[in-house]
Short mmCIF file of C-alpha atoms in Angstrom, two decimals:
data_model
loop_
_atom_site.label_atom_id
_atom_site.label_comp_id
_atom_site.label_asym_id
_atom_site.label_seq_id
_atom_site.Cartn_x
_atom_site.Cartn_y
_atom_site.Cartn_z
CA MET A 25 36.59 -5.97 9.10
CA THR A 26 34.83 -2.74 8.01
CA GLY A 27 31.84 -1.23 9.80
CA GLN A 28 29.66 -2.08 6.70
CA LEU A 29 27.49 -4.97 6.50
CA SER A 30 27.22 -7.30 3.81
CA GLU A 31 24.14 -7.47 1.35
CA ASN A 32 22.91 -10.85 3.31
CA GLN A 33 23.46 -8.95 6.78
CA ARG A 34 21.17 -6.15 6.16
CA GLY A 35 17.87 -6.70 7.10
CA TYR A 36 14.49 -5.90 5.37
CA ASN A 37 12.90 -2.93 6.69
CA VAL A 38 9.48 -3.62 8.51
CA LEU A 39 7.65 -0.73 7.21
CA ALA A 40 8.39 -1.70 3.52
CA MET A 41 6.96 -5.20 4.34
CA THR A 42 3.96 -3.78 6.24
CA ALA A 43 3.14 -1.34 2.97
CA CYS A 44 3.46 -4.21 0.46
CA CYS A 45 1.34 -6.47 2.26
CA MET A 46 -1.57 -3.47 2.90
CA GLY A 47 -1.35 -2.40 -0.72
CA LEU A 48 -1.40 -5.65 -2.18
CA GLY A 49 -3.78 -7.27 0.23
CA SER A 50 -6.22 -4.45 -0.51
CA MET A 51 -5.68 -4.75 -4.17
CA LEU A 52 -6.62 -8.35 -3.85
CA TYR A 53 -9.78 -7.26 -1.72
CA VAL A 54 -10.83 -4.62 -4.31
CA SER A 55 -10.07 -6.69 -7.50
CA SER A 56 -12.21 -9.76 -6.07
CA GLY A 57 -15.26 -7.78 -5.61
CA LEU A 58 -14.58 -5.26 -8.35
CA ALA A 59 -18.06 -5.98 -10.30
CA GLY A 60 -19.98 -5.18 -7.08
CA LEU A 61 -18.58 -2.12 -6.04
CA SER A 62 -21.43 -0.09 -7.05
CA GLU A 63 -23.78 -1.98 -4.95
CA LEU A 64 -21.89 -1.51 -1.68
CA PRO A 65 -22.62 1.38 0.59
CA ILE A 66 -20.03 4.02 0.78
CA ARG A 67 -19.28 3.16 4.32
CA ALA A 68 -18.05 -0.26 3.39
CA LEU A 69 -15.54 1.45 0.77
CA ILE A 70 -14.08 3.93 3.36
CA PRO A 71 -11.82 1.16 5.29
CA MET A 72 -10.22 0.16 1.94
CA LEU A 73 -9.53 3.97 1.22
CA LEU A 74 -7.92 4.21 4.40
CA VAL A 75 -5.71 1.03 3.87
CA GLY A 76 -4.60 2.17 0.41
CA GLY A 77 -3.72 5.72 1.87
CA CYS A 78 -1.91 4.04 4.81
CA ALA A 79 0.03 1.92 2.46
CA VAL A 80 1.08 4.75 0.21
CA ALA A 81 2.16 6.87 3.40
CA LEU A 82 4.04 3.90 5.05
CA GLY A 83 5.79 3.05 1.55
CA GLY A 84 7.17 6.65 1.51
CA VAL A 85 8.44 6.65 5.18
CA ALA A 86 9.96 3.08 4.38
CA LEU A 87 11.82 4.55 1.32
CA LYS A 88 13.16 7.24 3.31
CA GLN A 89 14.22 4.85 6.21
CA ILE A 90 15.82 2.53 3.69
CA LYS A 91 17.70 5.41 2.01
CA THR A 92 19.17 6.51 5.09
CA ALA A 93 19.90 3.32 7.09
CA GLY A 94 20.99 1.05 4.23
CA GLN A 95 18.20 -1.69 4.83
CA ARG A 96 16.88 -3.81 2.09
CA GLY A 97 13.04 -3.82 0.92
CA ARG A 98 13.05 -0.85 -1.64
CA GLY A 99 11.13 -2.98 -4.15
CA LEU A 100 8.50 -4.00 -1.47
CA ALA A 101 8.06 -0.32 -0.35
CA ILE A 102 7.60 0.77 -4.15
CA ALA A 103 4.83 -2.11 -4.68
CA GLY A 104 3.05 -1.07 -1.72
CA CYS A 105 2.86 2.65 -2.70
CA VAL A 106 1.74 1.81 -6.35
CA ALA A 107 -0.70 -0.95 -5.11
CA GLY A 108 -1.95 1.56 -2.62
CA ALA A 109 -2.44 4.27 -4.96
CA ALA A 110 -4.12 2.23 -7.35
CA VAL A 111 -6.68 0.95 -4.64
CA PHE A 112 -6.93 4.40 -3.28
CA ALA A 113 -7.71 6.02 -7.03
CA VAL A 114 -10.23 2.83 -8.05
CA LEU A 115 -12.17 3.40 -4.73
CA ALA A 116 -11.96 7.26 -4.71
CA VAL A 117 -13.36 7.23 -8.33
CA VAL A 118 -16.27 4.63 -7.21
CA ALA A 119 -16.97 6.74 -3.92
CA VAL A 120 -17.36 10.30 -5.68
CA ALA A 121 -19.63 8.34 -8.48
CA LEU A 122 -21.89 6.74 -5.53
CA LEU A 123 -21.91 9.85 -3.79
CA GLY A 124 -22.90 11.92 -7.00
CA GLY A 125 -25.62 9.25 -7.63
CA LEU A 126 -24.10 8.53 -10.95
CA VAL A 127 -23.77 4.60 -10.39
CA GLY A 128 -26.63 2.60 -8.95
#
């Protein structure tokens, strides 16, 4: 038996799963209330900005760990990065618009 693990024996990276959950969860939260985003105060948007940013950061760290340790979960990490970046981008535009007085 060699020192390498088979595909089924390699575990999923925990950070990749966390990034995916954070990114997709925040995307679901934002998309469910997208019509009312202009009516929210800016302090209600900041936590979702942070969650989106954390999803991107965790996804990046997870991708590095997956590459070095040979773990599974590359798709989860990428999904977390993309979803977190999308949420971050949408909320950043809305926050800038709210701060600038362009909306509402």
